[in-house]
Each structure stands twice: as C-alpha cells, then as structure tokens.
mmCIF file of C-alpha atoms in Angstrom:
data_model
loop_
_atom_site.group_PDB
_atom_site.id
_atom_site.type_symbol
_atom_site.label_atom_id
_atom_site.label_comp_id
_atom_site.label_asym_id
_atom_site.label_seq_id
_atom_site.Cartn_x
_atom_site.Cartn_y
_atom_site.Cartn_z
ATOM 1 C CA UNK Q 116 6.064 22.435 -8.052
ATOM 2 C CA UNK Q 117 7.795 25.372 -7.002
ATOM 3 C CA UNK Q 118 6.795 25.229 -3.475
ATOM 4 C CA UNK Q 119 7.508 21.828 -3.258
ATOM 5 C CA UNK Q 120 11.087 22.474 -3.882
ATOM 6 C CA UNK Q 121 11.237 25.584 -1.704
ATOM 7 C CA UNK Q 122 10.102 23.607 1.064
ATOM 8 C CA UNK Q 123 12.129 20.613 0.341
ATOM 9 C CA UNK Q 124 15.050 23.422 0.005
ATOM 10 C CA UNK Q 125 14.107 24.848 3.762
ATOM 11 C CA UNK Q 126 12.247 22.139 5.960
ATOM 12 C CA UNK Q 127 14.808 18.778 4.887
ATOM 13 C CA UNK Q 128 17.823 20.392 6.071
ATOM 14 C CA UNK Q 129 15.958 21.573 9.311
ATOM 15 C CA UNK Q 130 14.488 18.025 10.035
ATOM 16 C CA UNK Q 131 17.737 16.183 9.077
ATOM 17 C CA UNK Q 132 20.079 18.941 11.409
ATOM 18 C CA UNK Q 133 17.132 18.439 13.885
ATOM 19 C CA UNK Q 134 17.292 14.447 13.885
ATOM 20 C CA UNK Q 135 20.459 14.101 13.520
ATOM 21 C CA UNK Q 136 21.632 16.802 16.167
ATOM 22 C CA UNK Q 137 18.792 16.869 18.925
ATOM 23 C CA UNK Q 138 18.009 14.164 21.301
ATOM 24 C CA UNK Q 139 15.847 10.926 20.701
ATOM 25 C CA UNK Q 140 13.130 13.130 22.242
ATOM 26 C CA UNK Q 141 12.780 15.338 19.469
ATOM 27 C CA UNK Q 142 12.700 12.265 16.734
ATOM 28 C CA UNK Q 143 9.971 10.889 18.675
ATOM 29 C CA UNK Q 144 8.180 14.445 19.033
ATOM 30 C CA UNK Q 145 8.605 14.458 14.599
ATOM 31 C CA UNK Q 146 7.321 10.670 14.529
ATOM 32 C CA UNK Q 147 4.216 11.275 17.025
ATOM 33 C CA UNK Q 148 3.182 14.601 14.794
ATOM 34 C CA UNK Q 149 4.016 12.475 11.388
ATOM 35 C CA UNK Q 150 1.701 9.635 12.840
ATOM 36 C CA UNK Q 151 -1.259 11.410 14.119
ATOM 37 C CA UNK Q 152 -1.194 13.433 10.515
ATOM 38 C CA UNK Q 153 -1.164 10.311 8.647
ATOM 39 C CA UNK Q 154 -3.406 8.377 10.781
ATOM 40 C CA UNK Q 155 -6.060 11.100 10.449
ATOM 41 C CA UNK Q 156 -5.221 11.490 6.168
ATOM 42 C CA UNK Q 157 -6.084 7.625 6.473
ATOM 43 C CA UNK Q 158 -9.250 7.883 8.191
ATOM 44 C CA UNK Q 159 -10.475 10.406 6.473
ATOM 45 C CA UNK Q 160 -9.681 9.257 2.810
ATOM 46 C CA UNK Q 161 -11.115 5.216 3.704
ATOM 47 C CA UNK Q 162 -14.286 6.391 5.657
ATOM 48 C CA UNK Q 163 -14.671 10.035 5.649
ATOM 49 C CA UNK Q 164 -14.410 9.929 9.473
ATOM 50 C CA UNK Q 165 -11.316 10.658 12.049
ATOM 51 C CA UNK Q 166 -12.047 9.896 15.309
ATOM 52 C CA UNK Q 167 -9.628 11.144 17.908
ATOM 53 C CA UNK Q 168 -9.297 8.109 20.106
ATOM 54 C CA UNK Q 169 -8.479 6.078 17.179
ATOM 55 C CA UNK Q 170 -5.989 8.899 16.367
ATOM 56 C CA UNK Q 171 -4.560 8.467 19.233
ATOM 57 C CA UNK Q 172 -4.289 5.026 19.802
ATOM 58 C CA UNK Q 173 -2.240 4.946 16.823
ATOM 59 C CA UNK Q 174 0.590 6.558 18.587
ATOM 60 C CA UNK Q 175 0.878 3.712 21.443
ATOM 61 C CA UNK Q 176 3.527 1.796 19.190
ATOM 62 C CA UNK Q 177 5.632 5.081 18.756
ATOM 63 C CA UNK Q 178 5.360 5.222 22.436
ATOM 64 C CA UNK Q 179 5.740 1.820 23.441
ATOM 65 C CA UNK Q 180 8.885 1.537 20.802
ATOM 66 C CA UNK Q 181 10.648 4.550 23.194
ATOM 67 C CA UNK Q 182 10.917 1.951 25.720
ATOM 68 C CA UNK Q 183 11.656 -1.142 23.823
ATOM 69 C CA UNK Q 184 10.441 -4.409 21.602
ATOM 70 C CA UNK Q 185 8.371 -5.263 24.686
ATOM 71 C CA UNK Q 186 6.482 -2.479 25.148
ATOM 72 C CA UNK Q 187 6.279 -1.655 20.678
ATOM 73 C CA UNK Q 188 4.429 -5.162 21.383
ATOM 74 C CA UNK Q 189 2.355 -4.386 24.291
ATOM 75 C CA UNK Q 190 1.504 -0.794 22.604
ATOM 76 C CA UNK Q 191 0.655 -2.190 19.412
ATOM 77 C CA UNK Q 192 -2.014 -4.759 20.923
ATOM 78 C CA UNK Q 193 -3.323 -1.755 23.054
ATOM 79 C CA UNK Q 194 -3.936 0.052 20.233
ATOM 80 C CA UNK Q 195 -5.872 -2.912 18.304
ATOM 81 C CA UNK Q 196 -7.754 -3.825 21.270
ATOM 82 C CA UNK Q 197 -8.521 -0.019 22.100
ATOM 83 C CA UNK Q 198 -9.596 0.277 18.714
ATOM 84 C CA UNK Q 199 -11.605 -2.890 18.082
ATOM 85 C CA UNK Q 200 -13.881 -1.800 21.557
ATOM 86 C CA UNK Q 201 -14.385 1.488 19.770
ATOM 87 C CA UNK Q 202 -14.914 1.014 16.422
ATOM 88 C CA UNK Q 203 -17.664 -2.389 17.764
ATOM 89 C CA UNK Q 204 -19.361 0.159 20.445
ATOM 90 C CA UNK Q 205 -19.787 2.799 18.136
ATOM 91 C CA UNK Q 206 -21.622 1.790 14.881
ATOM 92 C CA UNK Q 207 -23.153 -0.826 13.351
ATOM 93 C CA UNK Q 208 -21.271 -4.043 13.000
ATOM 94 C CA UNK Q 209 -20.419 -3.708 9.136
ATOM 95 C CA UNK Q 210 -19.251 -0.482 9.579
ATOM 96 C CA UNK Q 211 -17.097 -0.981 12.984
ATOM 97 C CA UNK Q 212 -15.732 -3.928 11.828
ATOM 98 C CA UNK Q 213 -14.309 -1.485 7.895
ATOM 99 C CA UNK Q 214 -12.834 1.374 10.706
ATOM 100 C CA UNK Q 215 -11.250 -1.368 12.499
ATOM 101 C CA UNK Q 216 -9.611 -3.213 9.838
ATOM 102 C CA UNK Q 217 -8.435 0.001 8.557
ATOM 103 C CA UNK Q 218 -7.305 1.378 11.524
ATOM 104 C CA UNK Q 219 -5.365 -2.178 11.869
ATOM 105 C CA UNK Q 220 -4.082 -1.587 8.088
ATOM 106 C CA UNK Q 221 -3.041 2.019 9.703
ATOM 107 C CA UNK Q 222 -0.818 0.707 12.338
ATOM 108 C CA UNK Q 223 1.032 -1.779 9.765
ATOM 109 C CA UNK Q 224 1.652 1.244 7.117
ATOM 110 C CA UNK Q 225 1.876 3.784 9.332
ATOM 111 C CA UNK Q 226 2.762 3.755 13.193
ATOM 112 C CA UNK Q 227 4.951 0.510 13.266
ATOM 113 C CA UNK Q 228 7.384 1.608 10.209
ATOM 114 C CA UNK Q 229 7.447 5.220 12.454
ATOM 115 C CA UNK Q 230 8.132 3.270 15.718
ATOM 116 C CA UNK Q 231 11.251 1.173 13.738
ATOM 117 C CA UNK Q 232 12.576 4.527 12.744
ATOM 118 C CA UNK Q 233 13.316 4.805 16.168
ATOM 119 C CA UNK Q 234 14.065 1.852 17.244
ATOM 120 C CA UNK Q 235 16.881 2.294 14.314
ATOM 121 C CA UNK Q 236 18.430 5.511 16.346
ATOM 122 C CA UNK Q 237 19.263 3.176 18.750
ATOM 123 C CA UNK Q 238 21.095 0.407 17.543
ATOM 124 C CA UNK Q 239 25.300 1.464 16.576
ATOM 125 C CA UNK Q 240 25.683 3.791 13.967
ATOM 126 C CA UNK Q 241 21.846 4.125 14.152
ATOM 127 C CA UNK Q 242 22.108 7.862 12.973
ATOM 128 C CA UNK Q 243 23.924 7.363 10.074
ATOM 129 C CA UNK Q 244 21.427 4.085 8.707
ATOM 130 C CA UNK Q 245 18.570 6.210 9.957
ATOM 131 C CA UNK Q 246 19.884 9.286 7.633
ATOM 132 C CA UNK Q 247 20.968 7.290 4.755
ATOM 133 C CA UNK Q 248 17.308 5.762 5.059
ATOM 134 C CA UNK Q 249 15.874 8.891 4.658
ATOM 135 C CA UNK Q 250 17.950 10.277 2.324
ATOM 136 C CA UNK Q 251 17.335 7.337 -0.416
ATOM 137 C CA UNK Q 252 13.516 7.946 0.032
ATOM 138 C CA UNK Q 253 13.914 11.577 0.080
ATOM 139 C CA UNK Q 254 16.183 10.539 -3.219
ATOM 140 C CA UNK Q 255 13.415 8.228 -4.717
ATOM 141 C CA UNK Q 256 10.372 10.596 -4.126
ATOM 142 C CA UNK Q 257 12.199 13.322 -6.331
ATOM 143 C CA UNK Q 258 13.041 11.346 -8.960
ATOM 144 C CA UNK Q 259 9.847 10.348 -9.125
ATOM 145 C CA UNK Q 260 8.112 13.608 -8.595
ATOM 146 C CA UNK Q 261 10.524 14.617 -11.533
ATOM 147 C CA UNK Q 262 10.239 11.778 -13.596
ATOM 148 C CA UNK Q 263 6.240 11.755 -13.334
ATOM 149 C CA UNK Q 264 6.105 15.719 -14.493
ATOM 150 C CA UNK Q 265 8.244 15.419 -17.489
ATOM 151 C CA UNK Q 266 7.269 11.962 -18.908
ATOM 152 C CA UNK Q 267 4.053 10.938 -16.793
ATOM 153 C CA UNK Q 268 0.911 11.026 -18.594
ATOM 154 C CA UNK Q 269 -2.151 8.664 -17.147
ATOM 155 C CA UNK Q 270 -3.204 9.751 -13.706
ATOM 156 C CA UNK Q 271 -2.805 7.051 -11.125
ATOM 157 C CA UNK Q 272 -5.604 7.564 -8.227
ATOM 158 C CA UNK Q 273 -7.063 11.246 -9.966
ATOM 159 C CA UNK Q 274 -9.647 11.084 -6.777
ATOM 160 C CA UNK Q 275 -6.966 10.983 -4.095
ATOM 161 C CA UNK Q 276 -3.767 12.274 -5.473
ATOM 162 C CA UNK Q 277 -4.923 14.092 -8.856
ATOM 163 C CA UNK Q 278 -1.165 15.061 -10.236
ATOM 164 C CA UNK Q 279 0.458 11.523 -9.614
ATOM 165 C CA UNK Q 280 1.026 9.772 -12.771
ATOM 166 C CA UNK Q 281 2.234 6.076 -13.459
ATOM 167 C CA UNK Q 282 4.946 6.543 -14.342
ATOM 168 C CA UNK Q 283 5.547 9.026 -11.464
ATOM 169 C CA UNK Q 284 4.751 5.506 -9.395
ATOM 170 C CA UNK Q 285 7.054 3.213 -11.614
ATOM 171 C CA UNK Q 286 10.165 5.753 -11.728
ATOM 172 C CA UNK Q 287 10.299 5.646 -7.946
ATOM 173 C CA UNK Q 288 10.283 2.224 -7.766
ATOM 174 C CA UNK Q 289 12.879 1.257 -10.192
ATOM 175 C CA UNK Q 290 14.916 4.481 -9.092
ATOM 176 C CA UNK Q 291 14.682 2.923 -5.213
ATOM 177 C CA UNK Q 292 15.807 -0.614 -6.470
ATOM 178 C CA UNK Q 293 19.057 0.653 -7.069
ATOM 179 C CA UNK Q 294 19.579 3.898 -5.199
ATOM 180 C CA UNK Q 295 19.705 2.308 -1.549
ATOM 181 C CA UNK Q 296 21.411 -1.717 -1.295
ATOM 182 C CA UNK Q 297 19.300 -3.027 1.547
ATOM 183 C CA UNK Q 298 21.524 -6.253 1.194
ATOM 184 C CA UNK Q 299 24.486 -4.902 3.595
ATOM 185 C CA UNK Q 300 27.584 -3.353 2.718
ATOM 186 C CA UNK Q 301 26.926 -0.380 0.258
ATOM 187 C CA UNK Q 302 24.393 2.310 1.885
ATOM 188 C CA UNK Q 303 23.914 4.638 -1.174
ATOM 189 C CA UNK Q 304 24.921 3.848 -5.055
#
C-alpha cells in the first residue's frame, strides 16, 4: 500500500505535467507503452501466450487515431484482419479462433478507449476534458483501493488480482457515478 501511494505521489504529477505540457507526441508515446503493456497482461492472463505481432497490431488504432477517424477505422480493421491471419495460421482452429476473439475483446477494452484519449486532445478544450477524465478515474480507483482495504472482505478474482475485494469493486463504481457528470455541464462534483 505504501508504494502504491509513493508512486501515485511521484509518477501522477509527472504524467499529468507531461500530458498536459508536452506535445501530442508524447501522449501518444504514454498511450503506445500503456497499450502494448496491457495488450501483453491480456494475453498472457486469457491464454498464457503473448505473441509479439499480436502485440503489436494492437497499437494500429493508437496509430491510425494520430491521423484521424479514418485511419482509427482503417487501423482497427488492420489489426483484426492481421490478427485473424495469425491467430488461423498458427494453431489449431479452436485455439486460433479463443486468441482471436480475445485479441478482438483486446482492441475494444484496450487500444480503442487509448486511441479516444487522443482523439479527445484534439477537440477544444481537449486538455482540460482529457485531465478532468483522468483525474475522476484516478479519483475513483483510490476510493476504491481505500474503501476495499478498510471495509472489503471477500476476494473478487483471488487468481488474478488476489487483494481486490468486492467491495473494493462496488465502492468504485458508486464513487464514479457521482464523482464525474458525463451528462454535460458539471466536470467534477
């Protein structure tokens, strides 16, 4: 818990001074590093595999979303169709066709809410929705990190994520319902 908090004390001012002050260039370096982490994590956990290519081919959204909707599109099939050959050509039916659902399942919760992050930089007063959007998560995940430790009892997933609790996964919800008002007016309670 402690280095949680010393980290969260030393590395979120340096990402938020570094997102907020530094070009789009170094949002997308964070968000290509953030996606090839997580892409991997998935992998790994769902079929104790990582290939690099598929890796890889879940950074053509963050890419393609550099350059527009068009090309977020155009990456995003590029990266299903890359993976689909791969995951087919490489194994056994049964198990190609798990990777490359996963790997599709990888793009939705991964690499296209990354590639909207930027997308968001772009459009007037990008940086400001773009830092109040990370601040109410950043928000969320410590009350619930807080919440879960003091009152959390029953662990949720004890195989993936041993200390997360349910009520660690219910505090952050109902804390997120009313810390950021996705309706419009009101950014942060």
């Amino acid at each position: 818990m402690r280095e949680r908090i010393l980290s969260a004390l030393i590395l979120a001012p340096l990402l938020i001074l570094a997102v907020a002050l530094g070009p789009k260039e170094v949002l997308l370096g964070i968000l290509v590093l953030v996606a090839v982490l997580a892409q991997r994590e998935l992998l790994m956990l769902t079929t104790g595999r990582s290939p690099w290519i598929l890796v890889l081919l879940g950074v053509l959204p963050l890419l393609g979303a550099w350059r527009g909707p068009l090309v977020l599109l155009l990456g995003t099939v590029m990266a299903l169709l890359g993976s689909c050959l791969y995951s087919l050509s490489r194994s056994e039916l049964q198990v190609g066709f798990k990777t490359f659902v996963l790997f599709g399942f990888g793009l939705l919760y991964i690499s296209l809410p990354l590639a909207f992050l930027l997308m968001i930089r772009d459009l007037p007063d990008g940086l400001k929705w773009l830092l109040a959007l990370v601040l109410g998560i950043w928000c969320g995940d410590s009350a619930a990190l807080f919440a879960g430790r003091i009152w959390g009892r029953r662990p949720l997933a004890p195989r993936i994520s041993p200390k997360k609790t349910c009520l660690l996964y219910t505090s952050d919800a109902a804390d997120e319902l009313d810390g950021v008002d996705l309706g419009g007016r009101r950014i942060i309670k």
